[in-house]
CSV table of C-alpha atoms in Angstrom, one decimal:
chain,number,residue,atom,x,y,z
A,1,UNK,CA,77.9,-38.5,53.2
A,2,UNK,CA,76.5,-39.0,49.5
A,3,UNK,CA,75.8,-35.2,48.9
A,4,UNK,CA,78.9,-33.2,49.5
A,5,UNK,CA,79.4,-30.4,47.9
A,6,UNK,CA,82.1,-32.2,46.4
A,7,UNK,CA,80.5,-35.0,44.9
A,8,UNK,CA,77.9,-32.3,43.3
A,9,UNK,CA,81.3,-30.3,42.1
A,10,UNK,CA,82.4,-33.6,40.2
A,11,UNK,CA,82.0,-33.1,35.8
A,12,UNK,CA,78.9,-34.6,34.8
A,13,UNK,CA,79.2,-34.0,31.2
A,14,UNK,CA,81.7,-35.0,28.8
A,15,UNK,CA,83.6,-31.8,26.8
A,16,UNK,CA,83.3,-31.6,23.1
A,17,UNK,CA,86.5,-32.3,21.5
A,18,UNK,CA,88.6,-30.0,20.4
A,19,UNK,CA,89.3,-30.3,16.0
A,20,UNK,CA,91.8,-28.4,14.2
A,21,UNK,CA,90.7,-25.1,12.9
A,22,UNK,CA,91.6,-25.8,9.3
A,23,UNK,CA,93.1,-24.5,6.6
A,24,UNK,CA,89.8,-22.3,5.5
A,25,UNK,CA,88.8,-20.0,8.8
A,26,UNK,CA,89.9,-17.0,7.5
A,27,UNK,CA,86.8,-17.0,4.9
A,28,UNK,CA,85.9,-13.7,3.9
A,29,UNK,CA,83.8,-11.9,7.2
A,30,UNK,CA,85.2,-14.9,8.9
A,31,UNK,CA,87.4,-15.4,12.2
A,32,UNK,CA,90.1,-12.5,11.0
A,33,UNK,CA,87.7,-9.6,12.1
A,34,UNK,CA,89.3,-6.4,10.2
A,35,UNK,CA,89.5,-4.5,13.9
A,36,UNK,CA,91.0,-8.2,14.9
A,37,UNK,CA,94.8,-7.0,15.7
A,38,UNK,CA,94.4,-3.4,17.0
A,39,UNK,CA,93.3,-3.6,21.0
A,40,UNK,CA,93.4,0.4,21.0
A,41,UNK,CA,94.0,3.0,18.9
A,42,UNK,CA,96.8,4.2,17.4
A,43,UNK,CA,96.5,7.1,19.1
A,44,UNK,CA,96.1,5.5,22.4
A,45,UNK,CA,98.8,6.5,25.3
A,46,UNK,CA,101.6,4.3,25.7
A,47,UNK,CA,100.4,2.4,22.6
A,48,UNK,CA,103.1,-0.4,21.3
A,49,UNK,CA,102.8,-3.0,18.4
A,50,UNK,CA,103.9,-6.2,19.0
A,51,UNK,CA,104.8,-8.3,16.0
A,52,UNK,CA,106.0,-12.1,15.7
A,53,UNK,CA,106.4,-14.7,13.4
A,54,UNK,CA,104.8,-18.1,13.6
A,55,UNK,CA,107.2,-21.0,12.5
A,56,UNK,CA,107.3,-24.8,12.1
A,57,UNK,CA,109.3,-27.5,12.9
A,58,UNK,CA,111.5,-27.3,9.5
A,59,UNK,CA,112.1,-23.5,9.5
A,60,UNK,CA,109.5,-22.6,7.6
A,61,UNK,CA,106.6,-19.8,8.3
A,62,UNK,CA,103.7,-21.1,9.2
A,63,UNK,CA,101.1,-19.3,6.6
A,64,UNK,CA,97.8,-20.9,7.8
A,65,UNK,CA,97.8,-20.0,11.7
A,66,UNK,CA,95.6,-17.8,13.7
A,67,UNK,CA,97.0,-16.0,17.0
A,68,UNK,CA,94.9,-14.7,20.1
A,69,UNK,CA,95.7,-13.0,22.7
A,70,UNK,CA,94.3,-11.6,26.4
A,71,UNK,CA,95.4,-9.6,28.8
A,72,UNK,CA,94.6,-7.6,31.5
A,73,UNK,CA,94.7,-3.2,31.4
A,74,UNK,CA,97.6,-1.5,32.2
A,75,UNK,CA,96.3,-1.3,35.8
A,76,UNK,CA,96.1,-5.2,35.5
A,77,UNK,CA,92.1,-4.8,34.9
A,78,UNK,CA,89.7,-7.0,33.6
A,79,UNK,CA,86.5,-6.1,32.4
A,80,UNK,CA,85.2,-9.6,33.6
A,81,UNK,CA,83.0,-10.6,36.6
A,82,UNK,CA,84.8,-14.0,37.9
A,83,UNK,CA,87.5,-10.9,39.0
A,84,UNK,CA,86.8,-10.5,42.3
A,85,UNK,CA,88.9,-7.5,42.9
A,86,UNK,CA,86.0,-5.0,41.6
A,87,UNK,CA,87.1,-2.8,39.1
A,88,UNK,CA,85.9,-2.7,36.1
A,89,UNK,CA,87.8,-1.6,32.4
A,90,UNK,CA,86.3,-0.7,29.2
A,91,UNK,CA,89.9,-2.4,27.8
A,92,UNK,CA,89.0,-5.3,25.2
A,93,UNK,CA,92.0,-7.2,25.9
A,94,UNK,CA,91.2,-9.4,23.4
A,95,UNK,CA,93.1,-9.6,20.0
A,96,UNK,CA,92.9,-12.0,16.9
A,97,UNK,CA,95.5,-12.1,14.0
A,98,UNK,CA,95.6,-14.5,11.2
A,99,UNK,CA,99.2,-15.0,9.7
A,100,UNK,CA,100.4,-14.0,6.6
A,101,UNK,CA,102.0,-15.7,3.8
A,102,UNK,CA,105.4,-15.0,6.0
A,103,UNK,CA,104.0,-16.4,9.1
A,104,UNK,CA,103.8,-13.1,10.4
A,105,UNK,CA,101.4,-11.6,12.9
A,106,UNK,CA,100.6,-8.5,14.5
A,107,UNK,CA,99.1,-6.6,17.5
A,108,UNK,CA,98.2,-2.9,19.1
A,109,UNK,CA,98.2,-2.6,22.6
A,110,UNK,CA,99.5,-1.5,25.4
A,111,UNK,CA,101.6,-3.3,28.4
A,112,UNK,CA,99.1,-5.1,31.3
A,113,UNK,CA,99.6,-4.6,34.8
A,114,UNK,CA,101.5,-7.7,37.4
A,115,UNK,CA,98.4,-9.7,38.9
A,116,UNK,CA,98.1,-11.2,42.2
A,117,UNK,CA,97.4,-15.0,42.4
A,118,UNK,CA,95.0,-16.9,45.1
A,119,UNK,CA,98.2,-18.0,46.5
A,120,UNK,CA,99.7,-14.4,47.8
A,121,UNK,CA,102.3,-14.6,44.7
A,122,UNK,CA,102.6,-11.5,41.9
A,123,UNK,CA,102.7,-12.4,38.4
A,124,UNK,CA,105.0,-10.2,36.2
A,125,UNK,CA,103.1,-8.1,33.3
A,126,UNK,CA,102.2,-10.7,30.3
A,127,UNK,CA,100.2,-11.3,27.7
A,128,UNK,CA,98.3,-15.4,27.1
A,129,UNK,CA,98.6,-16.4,23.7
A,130,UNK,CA,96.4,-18.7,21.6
A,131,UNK,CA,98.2,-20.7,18.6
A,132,UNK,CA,95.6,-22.2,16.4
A,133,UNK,CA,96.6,-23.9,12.7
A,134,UNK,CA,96.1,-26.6,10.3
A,135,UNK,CA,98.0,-29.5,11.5
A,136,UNK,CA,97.2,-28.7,15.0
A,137,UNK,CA,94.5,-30.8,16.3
A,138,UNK,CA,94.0,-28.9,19.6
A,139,UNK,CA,95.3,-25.4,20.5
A,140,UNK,CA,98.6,-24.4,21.9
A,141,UNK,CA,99.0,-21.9,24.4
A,142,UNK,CA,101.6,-19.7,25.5
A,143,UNK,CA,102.8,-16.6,27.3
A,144,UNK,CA,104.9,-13.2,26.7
A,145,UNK,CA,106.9,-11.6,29.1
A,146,UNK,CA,108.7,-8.3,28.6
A,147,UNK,CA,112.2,-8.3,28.8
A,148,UNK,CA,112.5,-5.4,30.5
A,149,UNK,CA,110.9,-6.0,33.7
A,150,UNK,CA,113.7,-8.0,35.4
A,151,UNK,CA,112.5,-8.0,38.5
A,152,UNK,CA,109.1,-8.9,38.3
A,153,UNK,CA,110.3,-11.9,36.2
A,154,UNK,CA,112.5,-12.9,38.6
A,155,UNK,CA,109.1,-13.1,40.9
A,156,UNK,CA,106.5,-14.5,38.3
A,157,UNK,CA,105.9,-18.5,40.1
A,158,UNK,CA,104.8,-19.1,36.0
A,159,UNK,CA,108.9,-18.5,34.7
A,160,UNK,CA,110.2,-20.3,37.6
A,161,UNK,CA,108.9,-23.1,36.6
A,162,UNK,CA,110.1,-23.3,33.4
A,163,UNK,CA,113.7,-23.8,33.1
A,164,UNK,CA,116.6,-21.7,32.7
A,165,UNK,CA,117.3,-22.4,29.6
A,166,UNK,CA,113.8,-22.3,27.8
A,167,UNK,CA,112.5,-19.6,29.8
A,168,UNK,CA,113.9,-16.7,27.2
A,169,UNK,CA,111.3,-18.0,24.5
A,170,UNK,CA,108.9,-16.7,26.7
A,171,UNK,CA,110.1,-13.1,26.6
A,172,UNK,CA,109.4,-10.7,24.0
A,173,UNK,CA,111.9,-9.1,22.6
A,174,UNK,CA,112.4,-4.9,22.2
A,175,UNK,CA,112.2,-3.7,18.0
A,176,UNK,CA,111.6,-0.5,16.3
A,177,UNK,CA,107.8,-0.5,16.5
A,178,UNK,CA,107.2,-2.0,20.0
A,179,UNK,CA,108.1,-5.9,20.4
A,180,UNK,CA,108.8,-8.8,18.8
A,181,UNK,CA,107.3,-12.3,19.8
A,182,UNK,CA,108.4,-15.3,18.0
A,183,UNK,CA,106.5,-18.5,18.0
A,184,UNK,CA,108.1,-21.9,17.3
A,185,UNK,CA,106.4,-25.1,17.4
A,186,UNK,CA,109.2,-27.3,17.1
A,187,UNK,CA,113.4,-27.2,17.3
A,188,UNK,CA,116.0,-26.6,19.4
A,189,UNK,CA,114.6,-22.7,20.6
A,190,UNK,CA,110.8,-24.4,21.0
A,191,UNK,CA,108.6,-22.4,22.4
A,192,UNK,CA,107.4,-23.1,26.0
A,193,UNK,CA,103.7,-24.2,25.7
A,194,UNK,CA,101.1,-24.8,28.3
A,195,UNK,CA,98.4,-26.8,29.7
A,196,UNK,CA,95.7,-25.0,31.7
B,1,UNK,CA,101.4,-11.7,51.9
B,2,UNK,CA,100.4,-10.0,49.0
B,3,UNK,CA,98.8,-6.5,48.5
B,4,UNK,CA,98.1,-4.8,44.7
B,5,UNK,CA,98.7,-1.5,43.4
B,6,UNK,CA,97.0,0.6,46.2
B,7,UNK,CA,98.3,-1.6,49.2
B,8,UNK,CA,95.5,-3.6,49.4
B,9,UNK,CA,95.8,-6.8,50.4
B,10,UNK,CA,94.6,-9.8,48.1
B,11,UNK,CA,95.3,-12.7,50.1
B,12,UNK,CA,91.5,-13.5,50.1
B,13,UNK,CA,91.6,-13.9,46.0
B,14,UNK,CA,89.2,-16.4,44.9
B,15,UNK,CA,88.7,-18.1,41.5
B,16,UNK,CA,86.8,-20.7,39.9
B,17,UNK,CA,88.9,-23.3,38.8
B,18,UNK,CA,87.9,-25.4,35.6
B,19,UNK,CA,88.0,-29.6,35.2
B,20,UNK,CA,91.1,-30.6,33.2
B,21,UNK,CA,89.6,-32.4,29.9
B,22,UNK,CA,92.7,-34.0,28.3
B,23,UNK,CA,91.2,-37.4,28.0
B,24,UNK,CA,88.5,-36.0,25.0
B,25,UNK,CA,90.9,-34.1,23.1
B,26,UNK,CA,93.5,-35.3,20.5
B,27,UNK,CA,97.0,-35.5,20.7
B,28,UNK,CA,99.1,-32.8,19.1
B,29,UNK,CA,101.1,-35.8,17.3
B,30,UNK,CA,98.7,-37.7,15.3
B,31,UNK,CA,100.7,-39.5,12.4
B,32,UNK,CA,97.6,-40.1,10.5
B,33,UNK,CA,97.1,-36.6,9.8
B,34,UNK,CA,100.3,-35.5,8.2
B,35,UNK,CA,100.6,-31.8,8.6
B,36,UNK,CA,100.5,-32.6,12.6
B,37,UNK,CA,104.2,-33.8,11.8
B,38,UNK,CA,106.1,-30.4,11.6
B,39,UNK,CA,103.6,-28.3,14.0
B,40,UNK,CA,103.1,-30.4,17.6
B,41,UNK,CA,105.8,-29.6,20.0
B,42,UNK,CA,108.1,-32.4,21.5
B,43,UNK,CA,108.8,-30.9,24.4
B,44,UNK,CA,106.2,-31.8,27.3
B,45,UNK,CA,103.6,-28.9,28.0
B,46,UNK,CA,104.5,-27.2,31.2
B,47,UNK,CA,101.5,-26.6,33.5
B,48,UNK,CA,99.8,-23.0,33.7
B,49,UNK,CA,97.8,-21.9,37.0
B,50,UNK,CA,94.6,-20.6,36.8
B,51,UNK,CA,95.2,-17.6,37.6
B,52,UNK,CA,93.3,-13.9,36.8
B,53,UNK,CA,94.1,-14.0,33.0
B,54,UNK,CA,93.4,-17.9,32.5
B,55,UNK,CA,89.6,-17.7,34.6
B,56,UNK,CA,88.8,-14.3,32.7
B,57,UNK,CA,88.3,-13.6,28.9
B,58,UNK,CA,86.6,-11.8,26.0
B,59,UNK,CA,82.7,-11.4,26.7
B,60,UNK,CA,82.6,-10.0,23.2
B,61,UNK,CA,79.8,-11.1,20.6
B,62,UNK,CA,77.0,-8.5,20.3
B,63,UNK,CA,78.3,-6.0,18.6
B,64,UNK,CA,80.1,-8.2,15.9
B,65,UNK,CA,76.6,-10.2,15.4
B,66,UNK,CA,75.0,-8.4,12.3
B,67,UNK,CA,71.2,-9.0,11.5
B,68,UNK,CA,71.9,-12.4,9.0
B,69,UNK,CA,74.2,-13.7,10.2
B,70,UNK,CA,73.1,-16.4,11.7
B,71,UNK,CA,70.9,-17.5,8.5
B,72,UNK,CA,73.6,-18.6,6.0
B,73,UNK,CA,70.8,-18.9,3.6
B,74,UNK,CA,70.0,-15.0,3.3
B,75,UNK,CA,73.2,-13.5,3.2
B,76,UNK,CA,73.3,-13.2,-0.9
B,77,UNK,CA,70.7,-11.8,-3.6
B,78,UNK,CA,69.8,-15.1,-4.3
B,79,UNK,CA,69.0,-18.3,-2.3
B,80,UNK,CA,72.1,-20.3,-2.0
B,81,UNK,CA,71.7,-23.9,-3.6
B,82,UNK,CA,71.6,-27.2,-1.3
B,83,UNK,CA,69.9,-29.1,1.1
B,84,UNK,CA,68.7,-26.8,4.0
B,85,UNK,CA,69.1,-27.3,7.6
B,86,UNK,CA,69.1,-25.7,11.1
B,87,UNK,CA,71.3,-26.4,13.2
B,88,UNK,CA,70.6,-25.6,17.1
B,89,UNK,CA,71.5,-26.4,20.3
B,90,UNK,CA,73.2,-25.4,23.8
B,91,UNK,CA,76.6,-24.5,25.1
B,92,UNK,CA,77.1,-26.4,28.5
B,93,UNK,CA,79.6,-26.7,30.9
B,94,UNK,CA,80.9,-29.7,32.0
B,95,UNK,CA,78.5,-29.0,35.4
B,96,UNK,CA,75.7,-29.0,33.0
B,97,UNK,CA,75.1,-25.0,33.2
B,98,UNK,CA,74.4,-23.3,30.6
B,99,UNK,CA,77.1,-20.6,29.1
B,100,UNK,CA,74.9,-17.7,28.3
B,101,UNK,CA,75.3,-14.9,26.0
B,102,UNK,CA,78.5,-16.3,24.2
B,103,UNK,CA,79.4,-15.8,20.6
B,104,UNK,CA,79.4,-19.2,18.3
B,105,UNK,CA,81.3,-18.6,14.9
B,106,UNK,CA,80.9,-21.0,12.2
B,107,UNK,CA,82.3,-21.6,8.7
B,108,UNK,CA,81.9,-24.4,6.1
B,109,UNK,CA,82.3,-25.5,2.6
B,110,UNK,CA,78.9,-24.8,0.4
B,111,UNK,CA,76.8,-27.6,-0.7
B,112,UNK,CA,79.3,-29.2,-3.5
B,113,UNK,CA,81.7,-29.3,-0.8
B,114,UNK,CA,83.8,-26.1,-1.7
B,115,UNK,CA,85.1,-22.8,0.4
B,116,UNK,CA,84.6,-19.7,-0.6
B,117,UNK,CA,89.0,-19.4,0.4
B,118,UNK,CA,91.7,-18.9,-2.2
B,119,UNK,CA,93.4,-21.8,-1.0
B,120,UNK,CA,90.5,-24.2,-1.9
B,121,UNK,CA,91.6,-25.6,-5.2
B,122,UNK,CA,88.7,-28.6,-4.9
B,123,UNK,CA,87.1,-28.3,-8.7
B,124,UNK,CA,84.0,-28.6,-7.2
B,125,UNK,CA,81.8,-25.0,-8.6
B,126,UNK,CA,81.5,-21.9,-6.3
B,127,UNK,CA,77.7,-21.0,-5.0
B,128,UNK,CA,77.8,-16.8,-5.5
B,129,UNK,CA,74.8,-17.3,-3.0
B,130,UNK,CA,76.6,-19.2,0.1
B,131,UNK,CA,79.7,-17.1,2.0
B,132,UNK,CA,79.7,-20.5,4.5
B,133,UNK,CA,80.4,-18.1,7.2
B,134,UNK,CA,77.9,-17.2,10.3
B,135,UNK,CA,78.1,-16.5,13.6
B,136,UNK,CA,75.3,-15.6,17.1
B,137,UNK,CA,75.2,-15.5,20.3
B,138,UNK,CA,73.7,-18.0,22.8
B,139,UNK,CA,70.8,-16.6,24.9
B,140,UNK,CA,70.4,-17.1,28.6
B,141,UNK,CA,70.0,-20.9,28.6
B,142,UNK,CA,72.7,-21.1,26.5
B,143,UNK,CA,70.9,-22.1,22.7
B,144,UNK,CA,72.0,-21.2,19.5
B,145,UNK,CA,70.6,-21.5,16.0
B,146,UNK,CA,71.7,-21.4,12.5
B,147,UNK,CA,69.9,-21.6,9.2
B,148,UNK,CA,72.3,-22.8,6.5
B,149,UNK,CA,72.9,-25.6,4.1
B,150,UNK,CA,74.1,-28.7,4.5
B,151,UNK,CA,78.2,-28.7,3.3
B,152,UNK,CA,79.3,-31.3,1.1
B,153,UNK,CA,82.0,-33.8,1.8
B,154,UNK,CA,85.1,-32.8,0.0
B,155,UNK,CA,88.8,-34.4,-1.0
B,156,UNK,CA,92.1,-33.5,0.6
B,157,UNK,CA,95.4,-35.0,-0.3
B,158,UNK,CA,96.6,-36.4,3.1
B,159,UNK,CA,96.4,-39.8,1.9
B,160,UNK,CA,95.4,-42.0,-1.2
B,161,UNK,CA,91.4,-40.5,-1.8
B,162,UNK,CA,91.1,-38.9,1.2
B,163,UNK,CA,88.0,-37.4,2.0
B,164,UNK,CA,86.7,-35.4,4.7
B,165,UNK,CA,83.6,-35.8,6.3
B,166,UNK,CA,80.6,-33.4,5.8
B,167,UNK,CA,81.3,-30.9,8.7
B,168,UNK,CA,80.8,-27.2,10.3
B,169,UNK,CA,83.6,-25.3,12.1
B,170,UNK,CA,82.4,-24.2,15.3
B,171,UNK,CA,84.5,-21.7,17.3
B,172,UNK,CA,83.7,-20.9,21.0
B,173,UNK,CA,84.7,-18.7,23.8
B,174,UNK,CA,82.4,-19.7,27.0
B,175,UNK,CA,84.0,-17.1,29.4
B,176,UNK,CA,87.3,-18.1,30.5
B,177,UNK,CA,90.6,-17.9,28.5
B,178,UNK,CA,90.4,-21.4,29.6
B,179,UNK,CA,87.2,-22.4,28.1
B,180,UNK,CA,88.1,-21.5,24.5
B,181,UNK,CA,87.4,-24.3,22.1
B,182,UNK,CA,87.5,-25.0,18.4
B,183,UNK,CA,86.2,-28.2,17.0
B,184,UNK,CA,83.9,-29.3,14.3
B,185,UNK,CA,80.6,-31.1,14.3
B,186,UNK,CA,79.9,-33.9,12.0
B,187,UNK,CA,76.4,-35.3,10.7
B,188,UNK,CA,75.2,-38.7,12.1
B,189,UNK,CA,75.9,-41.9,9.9
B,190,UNK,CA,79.1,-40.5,7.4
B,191,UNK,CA,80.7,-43.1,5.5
B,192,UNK,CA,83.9,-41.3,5.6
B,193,UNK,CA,84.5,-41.6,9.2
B,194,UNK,CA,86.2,-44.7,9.0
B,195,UNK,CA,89.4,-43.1,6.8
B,196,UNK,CA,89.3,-39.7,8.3
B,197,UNK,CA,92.5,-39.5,10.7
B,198,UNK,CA,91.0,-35.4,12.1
B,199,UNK,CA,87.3,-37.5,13.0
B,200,UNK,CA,89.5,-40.6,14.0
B,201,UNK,CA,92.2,-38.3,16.2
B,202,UNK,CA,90.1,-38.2,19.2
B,203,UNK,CA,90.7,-41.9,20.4
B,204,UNK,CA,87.3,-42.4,22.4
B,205,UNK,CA,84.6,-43.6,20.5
B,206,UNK,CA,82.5,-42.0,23.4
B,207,UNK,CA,84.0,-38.7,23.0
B,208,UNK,CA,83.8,-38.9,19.0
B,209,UNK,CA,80.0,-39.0,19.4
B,210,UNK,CA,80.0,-35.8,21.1
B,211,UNK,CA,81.4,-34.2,17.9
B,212,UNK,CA,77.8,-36.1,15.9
B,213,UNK,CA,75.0,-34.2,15.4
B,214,UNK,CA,71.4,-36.0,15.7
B,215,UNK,CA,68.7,-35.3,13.8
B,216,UNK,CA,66.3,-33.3,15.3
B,217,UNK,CA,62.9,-33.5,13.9
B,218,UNK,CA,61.0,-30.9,16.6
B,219,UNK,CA,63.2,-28.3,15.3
B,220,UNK,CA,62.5,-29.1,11.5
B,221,UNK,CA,60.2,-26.6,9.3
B,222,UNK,CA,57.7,-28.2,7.8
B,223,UNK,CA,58.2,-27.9,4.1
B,224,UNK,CA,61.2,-25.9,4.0
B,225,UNK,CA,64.0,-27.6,5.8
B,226,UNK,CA,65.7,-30.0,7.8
B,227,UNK,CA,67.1,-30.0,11.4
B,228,UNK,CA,70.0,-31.4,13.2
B,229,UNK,CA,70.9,-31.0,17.4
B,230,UNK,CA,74.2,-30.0,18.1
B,231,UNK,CA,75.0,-29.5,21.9
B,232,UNK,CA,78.7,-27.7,22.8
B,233,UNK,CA,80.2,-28.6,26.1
B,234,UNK,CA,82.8,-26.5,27.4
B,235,UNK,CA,85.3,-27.3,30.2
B,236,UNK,CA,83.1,-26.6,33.5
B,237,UNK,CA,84.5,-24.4,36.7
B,238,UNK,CA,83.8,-25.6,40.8
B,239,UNK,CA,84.4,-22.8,42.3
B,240,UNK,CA,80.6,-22.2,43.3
B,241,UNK,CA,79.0,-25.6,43.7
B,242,UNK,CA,75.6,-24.5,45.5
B,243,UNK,CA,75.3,-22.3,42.8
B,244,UNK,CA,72.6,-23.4,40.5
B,245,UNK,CA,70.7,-25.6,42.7
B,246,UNK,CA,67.5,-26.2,40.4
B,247,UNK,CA,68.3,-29.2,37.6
B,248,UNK,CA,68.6,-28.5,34.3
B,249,UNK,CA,65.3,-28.2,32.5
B,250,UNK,CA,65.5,-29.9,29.0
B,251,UNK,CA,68.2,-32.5,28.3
């Protein structure tokens, strides 16, 4: 059988490759977009900040990087067609930051709901990150967990596969403001990066 | 067996699942380009499922698209200096579909090969007329366009006269977290690819000619500028291969 749905399904084109994004995007009107951290309002129910620092293999802040994030609404919405589930959100759940001289980035929003997987599982409440810098020829990815929500950690199939040991530089951790999320690219407390 | 928030059960959850595409990309370590050295992790990557937040992600783009900015060349009071071009194309999937109604950011050096960014210290002169930044959205068969100058090749100190290649940052969503892509497109025949280790990175000389521009003289304007095809292709999904039955109209 030469025209199975699988055989159609197969890539036909090759994907651009990814560069690094430089040490110039943050241009003026370019990727930082002014409303680029803040995914509601300050005024917004249940609103945190989240704050981090990005870091390099010698210690030192990263000054050049640019962090995104997506998430789901605090039902664990997405105001996306390819979710089947229906609903809809008016939630953005996307968020940009650029770093600043200290490494140090920043976000409003609020906690997302757990998520069901195809496979029956429930994923705890977190938060897919996007590390993007010069020096980095393609872009890391990463997640945060809260640290607070023990048991649905305990459940999440994506911690328990990471191990033991590593899985706490995946997990925000509480502050003043909100949380704190700390990203590091190399050393002994690396962050756990993924490919998707 | 599962069930969500309202006791539902969500056993029946399906999602499209998009190709893997390691093979064009280039490694995290690449010696050659020295600031890789203290920024690519050494642990291995751990594998993320698809799952909701990975297949979703930001339809965003209309509302941040102002009236110029796709036309790099009217953004000032006056006309910015340098050799102009358009630059068009379409954002495809690996399937070959077109991603409609996605936002394309781009940014580059002006025409002498300098940014308009603090941390430029190039002595090459400032254009008061050229931001180098733009940005659109594809339409429904996925094209794009931008008026703008060509940029200028510029130096960088990663090794003895290093030079980059004449290039435009392109930033890209498609619709999935998983789609996002940042790369840069290069023009067709530059000397400096040779000693350029960010051009050089991605190992296949196949895939590095998917980062080339190519002429294009259709989309040129008679007497007024140049033009130069530029197609985008993001990772493709499977999970709805009768979709889209009718081939592709114009490759």
């Amino acid at each position: 059988m030469t025209n199975s749905p699988r055989a159609r399904s197969q890539p036909t084109l090759g994907t651009t490759p990814s560069q690094t994004v430089g040490p110039f995007f943050a241009l003026p009107e370019g990727l930082p977009w002014p409303d680029g951290p803040e995914l509601v309002t300050e005024d917004t129910p249940h609103a945190f900040v989240l704050r981090g620092q990005l870091v390099d293999g010698a210690g030192d802040p990263v000054p050049d990087g640019l962090i995104e994030i997506w998430q789901a609404d605090e039902r664990g919405r997405f105001a996306h067609p390819d979710d089947p589930r229906g609903t809809t959100t008016s939630f953005r759940g996307f968020g940009r930051c650029a770093t600043d001289q200290q490494g140090r980035f920043w976000f409003r929003t609020v906690r997302p709901g757990g998520l069901p997987t195809p496979r029956g599982e429930w994923e705890a409440p977190h938060i897919d990150v996007t590390v993007l810098a010069r020096g980095m020829l393609n872009r890391l990815v990463t997640r945060i967990y809260f640290p607070d929500e023990t048991r649905a950690n305990a459940a999440d199939p994506v911690l328990e596969a990471v191990e033991e040991r590593r899985r706490k530089t995946l997990l925000a951790e509480h502050d003043d403001t909100g949380f704190r999320f700390d990203i590091r690219l190399q050393g002994d407390d690396e962050t756990v990066f993924f490919v998707l | 067996m599962a069930t969500d928030t309202n006791g539902k059960h969500t056993d029946d959850l399906v999602l499209p699942t998009y190709a893997r595409d390691d093979t064009s990309h280039p490694a995290l370590h690449t010696p050659e380009y020295r600031s890789t050295a203290l920024r690519n992790p050494q642990r291995p990557l751990h594998l993320l499922p698809q799952n909701l937040t990975e297949v979703t992600g930001p339809l965003l783009g209309h509302e941040r698209v102002g009236e110029h900015d796709h036309d790099l060349t009217v953004q000032h009071e006056g006309e910015p200096l340098g050799e102009r071009i358009v630059v068009s194309g379409r954002v495809l999937d690996s399937d070959g579909r077109p991603v409609p109604d996605t936002l394309v950011e781009v940014w580059q050096a002006n025409a002498a090969g300098r940014y308009r960014h603090s941390g430029d210290r190039h002595p090459a002169p400032l254009d008061p007329n050229f931001s180098g930044v733009g940005r659109c959205m594809t339409d429904e068969q996925g094209r794009y366009r931008f008026v703008t100058i060509k940029p200028g090749a510029y130096p960088w100190r990663n090794h003895d006269n290093a030079w980059r290649p004449a290039h435009i940052h392109f930033s890209l969503f498609g619709r999935a977290f998983t789609q996002r892509l940042i790369t840069q497109m290069y023009f067709p025949g530059d000397p400096l690819f040779f000693q350029d280790p960010i051009f050089q990175s991605v190992r296949d000389p196949k895939a590095r000619e998917r980062m080339i521009c190519r002429f294009d003289l259709d989309s040129t304007i008679p007497e007024w500028a140049l033009a130069y095809h530029f197609d985008i292709v993001l990772r493709g999904s499977r999970a709805t291969p009768f979709e889209n039955e009718d081939d592709d109209d114009d490759d």
